[in-house]
């Protein structure tokens, strides 16, 4: 004796947000029922387990049917099959595109290809996120990437427009697309301590300051790629380390500003040349795609780690970078103020974001 | 050439990819009407083609306009091979043919393929230019309006109600033609869909002609059904009530105020009263009903029974004829529609008196209705009516609509009132609710069934056998009504159940006495004659028995009306109509169902038919007993909207009776149920009996509380709920031999007649008991009924949710007993209801209205139950008392939920605060700051609600698992979190279309009826597993059907479908072959409504209601 068929279809599609989340998280129906039972759903109207099972099955089926519409959210808004109130549609879309940051961290900067997809098993085991959920998240990344990749205009707006996401989520996707496009190295062991949010923040900085779109708002802007001219010009900054006088002068200026203000003054003074060289060399190398990819690992190896080993506090780092940037203006023969500002602005905020344990 | 049809194909969208190489489609469209076809250009390489075609013009007869659908086929152009069909759209032109309905059809239609389902959408424009046709011999009936609604549509008034119209057309089923062996399933399905569309067009046209002939302009309560008779053909039949309607000038002047406000007794008092003129002197020898002696006496009870058995001996043998509940009478009332009463009726001076002087009702069970013992004789045999039948037949005039001369018209002495109806072949009305003053008395349910063997319909143009079958049933119904002293049948409906070559035809309705004023002009003299009596209050008049107490057609218990005390009323009333709006009802109503399965031997042909017809009467009897028991258990005394379905399968019969129980103030209070054991002097047994008795008594008390049935008893011990002390009772039942003074003492207090005795020694009673006690009460905050409105609930919100739920149950156990089978079936229905309540929990407080169950036995061991209903929320304030518990509960939830958002981040102490807050659509922007505010103290919630805490734990657990949702992470400067609410959502181009099985939309005014929606779809798959199994397949199909209905309504310019129903849902599967097929037929009326207040214009919140809104201030 068994229920062979069991469906419930409402004129307005009934969707429970809690069940939706369970579905998104990749639960099987049975697991979802168990979770709901644990969550006290049975107390509502003394529902029996069968009732809960039937309800869960039904909703999972509905979500499955909606899923193909969610691939291109604008479809969801003008399809006829399900009558869903607009707020609910927005919720469905937003939740569908939400992702686990631990997962995003794993695939960040990787090529969104079949090869990576095969690694999802490992990621699933590592993060404890169900494989099904991993696949959904990965496919979302890939889909958004594919659509947005070739589009002109501001990246975040493109994502928002095509996928009807909230501002915050669109920014996260922009970061993912940006990383996937530039293929920044994020997987090295030394970078493991950085969270997705750290990188997303950095991506935001890069997008808004270093891309073509950052300088002029013309419609044909491409937000995905860093501005070539800018990267090329960064070479000019080498003067800061190649010119011995300038380097000394710079150090003196910085020291003058920081004396008494930071606890690690001695270490700073001793290390100034190394740190300055590191930062300027990173800038000078950015013309090569390969080195662009290594931006974050370079920052960590060449700046964050030395500071950390000298036990700089974050406040010390902030003060140092602020004055390091600003004092360059006082250098007589330094003519690349604008480029310097643009470069250091981003580097400073990235380093500060990355400077933690 | 009286019509020009114009169609324009505008654009397509979301088309499927037809060319794998390019991932695109080269689409073009064929537009076909009749035999003419036009094509658009190919729009290459696009999934969103813009054809923007010219106007395609078809010059056609209006006959064709009525019969044919416009057929739009979308194809993919292929240079080298045949063009592939993407899908089709059938558009019914009918709404454009009436000047008052829609003028243009314009909108996006889903492109439907019977194999793949919906594949994209197409935008189409259709118009019709109609020339006036003055040809008297025309075959068309353009302009006759059709309404599925079984009451006078809200923005119309009925000038004349002409009466019953019926028609049927038959054809060969394409699925069973030889050609089906060589064509694709798609071609066969499409042929079927097209044929049915054609046949229903033809049927409507023919019915329209009859209406015109009668002088009407509309059909109300139009009920169209398909009988898929398999090899023997396809029958499309329809019944309806012809009316002359007049549009109310105010445009929708009558709105659901009728449904909302009208039943307050005080108002009733002031309203014009019809009604009670007849039974004012129930003891007079002549029946005071309009029905006079001759027909009446000929139907004396004994005779009527004997007639039935004799008739089954002689002729229509397989027909178990039953006056369904002979022991209960059902009376009915007249709904209020003041616009309709043109004659000022006497005003009633009646004040509402507490019901109470009634005697405790006696509950005799009706004798199992005569079994047709005769041999099987098929109906092709000549039908010889028995004597009474002839009498009845002779009463039929030829003046009616449907045309057949019914033998010699013997002029009998008749009341004038009768003549209007007598002239009709069948004085039947498919309406279930009526204009004020229309319905005078209601006598009870009449039903008739017959079992037929199907054979091939040889000449589709002369479907005589089918016609004859139905005619026979209708005659029977008519004579039953007569036996009840009634000249009309209201709430009439017909249905079939087919299994292989056996077919059960059923007809049922409610015998009633009508005010003929609406039936014909010129009956005023009759009216005046009746007006001389002072009339009864409208709230009880319909309950008064229309027959004479001394000449009752069956044993029944009559008592004085508890409202007016002047005339007699039955102890229980069963009807198939809706509760009249002005009926005086105590408390609320509830859904009452009787469910029954009976095993049957597998057999073939005539043997099978005999077997079924032998079983039927028992089935009906038991269903009736069950209904009665459950009614008493609810503490109620009347059933409305009674619908008894009997479905036949190869090895079982399934019966399902649904109705809405209410407590009519006019009827006496129902007696209790008493349990009697047959084995005396067994102590444990006694205990068992008395424990059951206690349970039952408790349930009755609980139910009265639940349904707010507070009866102010005059003398509790004499009338009240006569539930004696268990000890006394057992004495009463086990000790018939005891001293007479004891008995008489008991008589005094309880009136032993009323004792409804269940002897639990007998297996049937065990079953009854079982089903009585296992029915779970509806959860707090829920009510349910199968009628249009629920008495006692008036302030609906605009939140409505129509739904369809289907379940198929497989009985794997080969040797089931009746008992086991019953239990399973009962559980199936109960679980289904429970699931519905759970699903719709967010709408609480709410009422499931028009709960329509249909059962089928699609295969050997399968039982299919389909439910369509609408859940409607209402404001709580009115129901506070009943809902205290529920309210407290939801308040607690409300607190819990609002607190939750504050509470969570704290508890988790995660730096990315409030990972859960986006779950509520509420104020999440604030959640970060709230989350960090340390002022929320966890302990203060600890005692609130344990379930909530568990939920919390669960969620905490989820989070620990490490999935921190990125969107809720705190974002640094410059990245303001934009909220969903503030984000402009790209305005969805899809307009909202509401659907409801009711005839009205709460809080809204129907301003225009756009036409009838009557659609038939077939869906088939050969990849069942891939589509998610049977459930996935059917789920998608039902969703598609809804979508197509909505799209058609929207294209007509409407925003709702009222009186929606799913007439047919035939599901067949073959999992081994990975195949399934399903047929669905739906109908309804497309309307435009406007909100009375725009406040509530939003869609119902389906999942998480804002609980705070629901709680009264």
PDB file of C-alpha atoms in Angstrom, chain B residues 784-976:
ATOM      1  CA  UNK B 784     -14.053  23.611   5.479  1.00  0.00           C
ATOM      2  CA  UNK B 785     -17.169  23.233   3.406  1.00  0.00           C
ATOM      3  CA  UNK B 786     -18.109  22.146  -0.061  1.00  0.00           C
ATOM      4  CA  UNK B 787     -20.627  24.890  -0.612  1.00  0.00           C
ATOM      5  CA  UNK B 788     -20.075  28.426  -1.795  1.00  0.00           C
ATOM      6  CA  UNK B 789     -20.146  30.049   1.555  1.00  0.00           C
ATOM      7  CA  UNK B 790     -19.610  29.078   5.093  1.00  0.00           C
ATOM      8  CA  UNK B 791     -22.329  30.193   7.442  1.00  0.00           C
ATOM      9  CA  UNK B 792     -20.943  32.246  10.260  1.00  0.00           C
ATOM     10  CA  UNK B 793     -17.957  33.644   8.383  1.00  0.00           C
ATOM     11  CA  UNK B 794     -18.512  36.938   6.669  1.00  0.00           C
ATOM     12  CA  UNK B 795     -15.463  39.116   6.621  1.00  0.00           C
ATOM     13  CA  UNK B 796     -13.255  37.532   4.052  1.00  0.00           C
ATOM     14  CA  UNK B 797      -9.968  39.098   3.185  1.00  0.00           C
ATOM     15  CA  UNK B 798      -8.938  39.218  -0.411  1.00  0.00           C
ATOM     16  CA  UNK B 799      -6.424  36.440   0.049  1.00  0.00           C
ATOM     17  CA  UNK B 800      -7.602  33.461  -1.908  1.00  0.00           C
ATOM     18  CA  UNK B 801      -5.720  30.436  -3.035  1.00  0.00           C
ATOM     19  CA  UNK B 802      -7.276  27.986  -5.440  1.00  0.00           C
ATOM     20  CA  UNK B 803      -5.575  24.655  -5.690  1.00  0.00           C
ATOM     21  CA  UNK B 804      -5.843  21.192  -7.101  1.00  0.00           C
ATOM     22  CA  UNK B 805      -4.398  18.212  -5.375  1.00  0.00           C
ATOM     23  CA  UNK B 806      -4.352  14.708  -6.766  1.00  0.00           C
ATOM     24  CA  UNK B 807      -3.389  11.492  -5.073  1.00  0.00           C
ATOM     25  CA  UNK B 808      -3.247   7.991  -6.385  1.00  0.00           C
ATOM     26  CA  UNK B 809      -3.034   5.188  -3.947  1.00  0.00           C
ATOM     27  CA  UNK B 810      -1.871   1.709  -4.811  1.00  0.00           C
ATOM     28  CA  UNK B 811      -3.307  -1.218  -2.917  1.00  0.00           C
ATOM     29  CA  UNK B 812      -0.602  -3.782  -3.029  1.00  0.00           C
ATOM     30  CA  UNK B 813      -2.371  -6.187  -0.824  1.00  0.00           C
ATOM     31  CA  UNK B 814      -4.315  -8.522  -3.006  1.00  0.00           C
ATOM     32  CA  UNK B 815      -6.682  -9.965  -0.412  1.00  0.00           C
ATOM     33  CA  UNK B 816      -8.169  -7.014   1.278  1.00  0.00           C
ATOM     34  CA  UNK B 817     -11.390  -7.157   3.135  1.00  0.00           C
ATOM     35  CA  UNK B 818     -14.064  -4.559   2.815  1.00  0.00           C
ATOM     36  CA  UNK B 819     -13.098  -3.359   6.216  1.00  0.00           C
ATOM     37  CA  UNK B 820      -9.456  -2.973   5.404  1.00  0.00           C
ATOM     38  CA  UNK B 821     -10.214  -1.338   2.129  1.00  0.00           C
ATOM     39  CA  UNK B 822     -12.491   1.126   3.795  1.00  0.00           C
ATOM     40  CA  UNK B 823      -9.907   1.988   6.318  1.00  0.00           C
ATOM     41  CA  UNK B 824      -7.365   2.665   3.622  1.00  0.00           C
ATOM     42  CA  UNK B 825      -9.727   4.812   1.648  1.00  0.00           C
ATOM     43  CA  UNK B 826     -10.724   6.709   4.715  1.00  0.00           C
ATOM     44  CA  UNK B 827      -7.121   7.343   5.631  1.00  0.00           C
ATOM     45  CA  UNK B 828      -6.351   8.411   2.118  1.00  0.00           C
ATOM     46  CA  UNK B 829      -8.993  11.107   2.266  1.00  0.00           C
ATOM     47  CA  UNK B 830      -8.123  12.144   5.793  1.00  0.00           C
ATOM     48  CA  UNK B 831      -4.441  12.401   5.010  1.00  0.00           C
ATOM     49  CA  UNK B 832      -5.182  14.391   1.939  1.00  0.00           C
ATOM     50  CA  UNK B 833      -7.167  16.852   4.006  1.00  0.00           C
ATOM     51  CA  UNK B 834      -4.429  17.007   6.595  1.00  0.00           C
ATOM     52  CA  UNK B 835      -1.909  17.769   3.916  1.00  0.00           C
ATOM     53  CA  UNK B 836      -4.081  20.544   2.613  1.00  0.00           C
ATOM     54  CA  UNK B 837      -4.384  22.092   6.031  1.00  0.00           C
ATOM     55  CA  UNK B 838      -0.666  21.911   6.505  1.00  0.00           C
ATOM     56  CA  UNK B 839       0.065  23.397   3.093  1.00  0.00           C
ATOM     57  CA  UNK B 840      -2.284  26.268   3.648  1.00  0.00           C
ATOM     58  CA  UNK B 841      -1.322  26.907   7.252  1.00  0.00           C
ATOM     59  CA  UNK B 842      -0.035  30.338   6.423  1.00  0.00           C
ATOM     60  CA  UNK B 843      -3.522  31.480   5.479  1.00  0.00           C
ATOM     61  CA  UNK B 844      -5.023  30.796   8.872  1.00  0.00           C
ATOM     62  CA  UNK B 845      -7.656  31.769   9.822  1.00  0.00           C
ATOM     63  CA  UNK B 846      -9.130  30.444   6.669  1.00  0.00           C
ATOM     64  CA  UNK B 847     -11.888  28.357   5.220  1.00  0.00           C
ATOM     65  CA  UNK B 848     -11.572  25.820   2.464  1.00  0.00           C
ATOM     66  CA  UNK B 849     -14.623  26.446   0.335  1.00  0.00           C
ATOM     67  CA  UNK B 850     -16.117  24.374  -2.453  1.00  0.00           C
ATOM     68  CA  UNK B 851     -13.994  21.418  -1.492  1.00  0.00           C
ATOM     69  CA  UNK B 852     -14.699  19.213  -4.415  1.00  0.00           C
ATOM     70  CA  UNK B 853     -13.513  15.633  -4.152  1.00  0.00           C
ATOM     71  CA  UNK B 854     -13.584  13.299  -7.097  1.00  0.00           C
ATOM     72  CA  UNK B 855     -12.712   9.659  -6.819  1.00  0.00           C
ATOM     73  CA  UNK B 856     -11.823   7.275  -9.561  1.00  0.00           C
ATOM     74  CA  UNK B 857     -10.556   3.752  -9.843  1.00  0.00           C
ATOM     75  CA  UNK B 858      -8.281   4.058 -12.823  1.00  0.00           C
ATOM     76  CA  UNK B 859      -6.860   0.583 -12.557  1.00  0.00           C
ATOM     77  CA  UNK B 860      -7.185  -2.616 -10.675  1.00  0.00           C
ATOM     78  CA  UNK B 861      -5.471  -1.627  -7.492  1.00  0.00           C
ATOM     79  CA  UNK B 862      -5.429   2.108  -7.779  1.00  0.00           C
ATOM     80  CA  UNK B 863      -7.660   4.654  -6.145  1.00  0.00           C
ATOM     81  CA  UNK B 864      -7.390   8.204  -7.359  1.00  0.00           C
ATOM     82  CA  UNK B 865      -8.664  11.155  -5.399  1.00  0.00           C
ATOM     83  CA  UNK B 866      -8.589  14.646  -6.842  1.00  0.00           C
ATOM     84  CA  UNK B 867      -9.498  17.724  -4.869  1.00  0.00           C
ATOM     85  CA  UNK B 868     -10.096  21.217  -6.112  1.00  0.00           C
ATOM     86  CA  UNK B 869     -11.000  23.955  -3.696  1.00  0.00           C
ATOM     87  CA  UNK B 870     -10.241  27.473  -2.698  1.00  0.00           C
ATOM     88  CA  UNK B 871      -8.750  28.565   0.587  1.00  0.00           C
ATOM     89  CA  UNK B 872      -9.973  31.955   1.695  1.00  0.00           C
ATOM     90  CA  UNK B 873      -8.645  33.877   4.647  1.00  0.00           C
ATOM     91  CA  UNK B 874     -10.960  35.849   6.819  1.00  0.00           C
ATOM     92  CA  UNK B 875     -10.453  38.388   9.520  1.00  0.00           C
ATOM     93  CA  UNK B 876     -10.207  36.857  12.854  1.00  0.00           C
ATOM     94  CA  UNK B 877     -12.198  39.228  14.981  1.00  0.00           C
ATOM     95  CA  UNK B 878     -15.446  37.544  14.281  1.00  0.00           C
ATOM     96  CA  UNK B 879     -14.253  34.184  15.190  1.00  0.00           C
ATOM     97  CA  UNK B 880     -12.332  35.051  18.230  1.00  0.00           C
ATOM     98  CA  UNK B 881     -14.145  32.786  20.498  1.00  0.00           C
ATOM     99  CA  UNK B 882     -13.735  29.705  18.499  1.00  0.00           C
ATOM    100  CA  UNK B 883     -10.220  30.523  17.755  1.00  0.00           C
ATOM    101  CA  UNK B 884      -8.789  31.462  21.023  1.00  0.00           C
ATOM    102  CA  UNK B 885      -6.417  28.621  20.999  1.00  0.00           C
ATOM    103  CA  UNK B 886      -5.350  29.136  17.457  1.00  0.00           C
ATOM    104  CA  UNK B 887      -4.913  32.754  18.025  1.00  0.00           C
ATOM    105  CA  UNK B 888      -2.766  32.350  21.033  1.00  0.00           C
ATOM    106  CA  UNK B 889      -0.733  29.969  19.058  1.00  0.00           C
ATOM    107  CA  UNK B 890      -0.200  32.248  16.143  1.00  0.00           C
ATOM    108  CA  UNK B 891       0.439  35.175  18.360  1.00  0.00           C
ATOM    109  CA  UNK B 892       3.135  33.260  19.964  1.00  0.00           C
ATOM    110  CA  UNK B 893       4.479  32.516  16.575  1.00  0.00           C
ATOM    111  CA  UNK B 894       4.271  36.112  15.651  1.00  0.00           C
ATOM    112  CA  UNK B 895       6.317  37.070  18.599  1.00  0.00           C
ATOM    113  CA  UNK B 896       8.715  34.347  17.935  1.00  0.00           C
ATOM    114  CA  UNK B 897       9.142  35.395  14.380  1.00  0.00           C
ATOM    115  CA  UNK B 898       9.617  39.028  14.993  1.00  0.00           C
ATOM    116  CA  UNK B 899      11.994  38.320  17.783  1.00  0.00           C
ATOM    117  CA  UNK B 900      13.797  35.847  15.742  1.00  0.00           C
ATOM    118  CA  UNK B 901      15.411  38.430  13.633  1.00  0.00           C
ATOM    119  CA  UNK B 902      16.747  40.184  16.628  1.00  0.00           C
ATOM    120  CA  UNK B 903      17.687  37.110  18.377  1.00  0.00           C
ATOM    121  CA  UNK B 904      19.613  35.233  15.878  1.00  0.00           C
ATOM    122  CA  UNK B 905      22.745  37.188  15.315  1.00  0.00           C
ATOM    123  CA  UNK B 906      23.204  37.459  18.998  1.00  0.00           C
ATOM    124  CA  UNK B 907      22.978  33.853  19.646  1.00  0.00           C
ATOM    125  CA  UNK B 908      25.338  32.974  16.918  1.00  0.00           C
ATOM    126  CA  UNK B 909      27.673  35.750  17.663  1.00  0.00           C
ATOM    127  CA  UNK B 910      29.055  35.458  14.244  1.00  0.00           C
ATOM    128  CA  UNK B 911      30.751  38.446  12.890  1.00  0.00           C
ATOM    129  CA  UNK B 912      28.815  38.167   9.756  1.00  0.00           C
ATOM    130  CA  UNK B 913      25.688  38.954  11.549  1.00  0.00           C
ATOM    131  CA  UNK B 914      22.229  37.725  10.776  1.00  0.00           C
ATOM    132  CA  UNK B 915      22.873  35.120   8.206  1.00  0.00           C
ATOM    133  CA  UNK B 916      19.290  34.196   8.528  1.00  0.00           C
ATOM    134  CA  UNK B 917      17.601  37.457   8.439  1.00  0.00           C
ATOM    135  CA  UNK B 918      17.031  37.479   4.738  1.00  0.00           C
ATOM    136  CA  UNK B 919      14.644  34.676   5.285  1.00  0.00           C
ATOM    137  CA  UNK B 920      12.002  37.039   6.290  1.00  0.00           C
ATOM    138  CA  UNK B 921      11.180  39.567   3.706  1.00  0.00           C
ATOM    139  CA  UNK B 922      11.075  41.903   6.616  1.00  0.00           C
ATOM    140  CA  UNK B 923      13.354  44.683   7.691  1.00  0.00           C
ATOM    141  CA  UNK B 924      16.665  43.089   7.125  1.00  0.00           C
ATOM    142  CA  UNK B 925      18.581  46.249   6.627  1.00  0.00           C
ATOM    143  CA  UNK B 926      18.392  46.839  10.287  1.00  0.00           C
ATOM    144  CA  UNK B 927      19.446  43.415  11.217  1.00  0.00           C
ATOM    145  CA  UNK B 928      23.085  44.152  11.522  1.00  0.00           C
ATOM    146  CA  UNK B 929      22.701  46.820  14.033  1.00  0.00           C
ATOM    147  CA  UNK B 930      20.063  44.898  15.871  1.00  0.00           C
ATOM    148  CA  UNK B 931      22.268  41.946  15.900  1.00  0.00           C
ATOM    149  CA  UNK B 932      24.946  43.747  17.685  1.00  0.00           C
ATOM    150  CA  UNK B 933      22.705  45.337  20.172  1.00  0.00           C
ATOM    151  CA  UNK B 934      23.353  43.420  23.305  1.00  0.00           C
ATOM    152  CA  UNK B 935      20.083  44.319  24.842  1.00  0.00           C
ATOM    153  CA  UNK B 936      18.254  41.252  23.707  1.00  0.00           C
ATOM    154  CA  UNK B 937      18.225  38.680  26.360  1.00  0.00           C
ATOM    155  CA  UNK B 938      17.936  35.155  25.243  1.00  0.00           C
ATOM    156  CA  UNK B 939      16.489  33.894  28.429  1.00  0.00           C
ATOM    157  CA  UNK B 940      13.453  36.016  28.081  1.00  0.00           C
ATOM    158  CA  UNK B 941      12.370  33.920  25.183  1.00  0.00           C
ATOM    159  CA  UNK B 942      13.122  30.647  26.695  1.00  0.00           C
ATOM    160  CA  UNK B 943       9.658  29.968  27.906  1.00  0.00           C
ATOM    161  CA  UNK B 944       7.821  31.294  24.923  1.00  0.00           C
ATOM    162  CA  UNK B 945       7.566  28.423  22.683  1.00  0.00           C
ATOM    163  CA  UNK B 946       9.515  25.307  22.782  1.00  0.00           C
ATOM    164  CA  UNK B 947       9.063  24.565  19.167  1.00  0.00           C
ATOM    165  CA  UNK B 948      10.503  27.856  18.307  1.00  0.00           C
ATOM    166  CA  UNK B 949      13.555  27.127  20.302  1.00  0.00           C
ATOM    167  CA  UNK B 950      13.986  23.903  18.579  1.00  0.00           C
ATOM    168  CA  UNK B 951      13.792  25.681  15.334  1.00  0.00           C
ATOM    169  CA  UNK B 952      16.372  28.043  16.540  1.00  0.00           C
ATOM    170  CA  UNK B 953      18.634  25.242  17.439  1.00  0.00           C
ATOM    171  CA  UNK B 954      18.212  23.771  14.095  1.00  0.00           C
ATOM    172  CA  UNK B 955      19.088  26.957  12.405  1.00  0.00           C
ATOM    173  CA  UNK B 956      22.043  27.479  14.619  1.00  0.00           C
ATOM    174  CA  UNK B 957      23.077  24.066  13.602  1.00  0.00           C
ATOM    175  CA  UNK B 958      22.754  24.896   9.987  1.00  0.00           C
ATOM    176  CA  UNK B 959      24.986  27.791  10.450  1.00  0.00           C
ATOM    177  CA  UNK B 960      27.599  25.995  12.338  1.00  0.00           C
ATOM    178  CA  UNK B 961      27.795  23.742   9.420  1.00  0.00           C
ATOM    179  CA  UNK B 962      29.626  26.597   7.932  1.00  0.00           C
ATOM    180  CA  UNK B 963      27.428  27.968   5.266  1.00  0.00           C
ATOM    181  CA  UNK B 964      27.534  31.628   5.834  1.00  0.00           C
ATOM    182  CA  UNK B 965      25.476  33.278   3.234  1.00  0.00           C
ATOM    183  CA  UNK B 966      27.465  35.888   1.521  1.00  0.00           C
ATOM    184  CA  UNK B 967      24.701  38.260   0.833  1.00  0.00           C
ATOM    185  CA  UNK B 968      24.243  38.981   4.438  1.00  0.00           C
ATOM    186  CA  UNK B 969      27.843  39.608   5.240  1.00  0.00           C
ATOM    187  CA  UNK B 970      28.472  43.045   6.546  1.00  0.00           C
ATOM    188  CA  UNK B 971      29.784  45.157   3.808  1.00  0.00           C
ATOM    189  CA  UNK B 972      32.174  47.951   4.219  1.00  0.00           C
ATOM    190  CA  UNK B 973      31.767  51.542   3.341  1.00  0.00           C
ATOM    191  CA  UNK B 974      30.263  52.504   0.082  1.00  0.00           C
ATOM    192  CA  UNK B 975      28.453  49.237  -0.408  1.00  0.00           C
ATOM    193  CA  UNK B 976      25.129  50.000   0.912  1.00  0.00           C
TER     194      UNK B 976
END
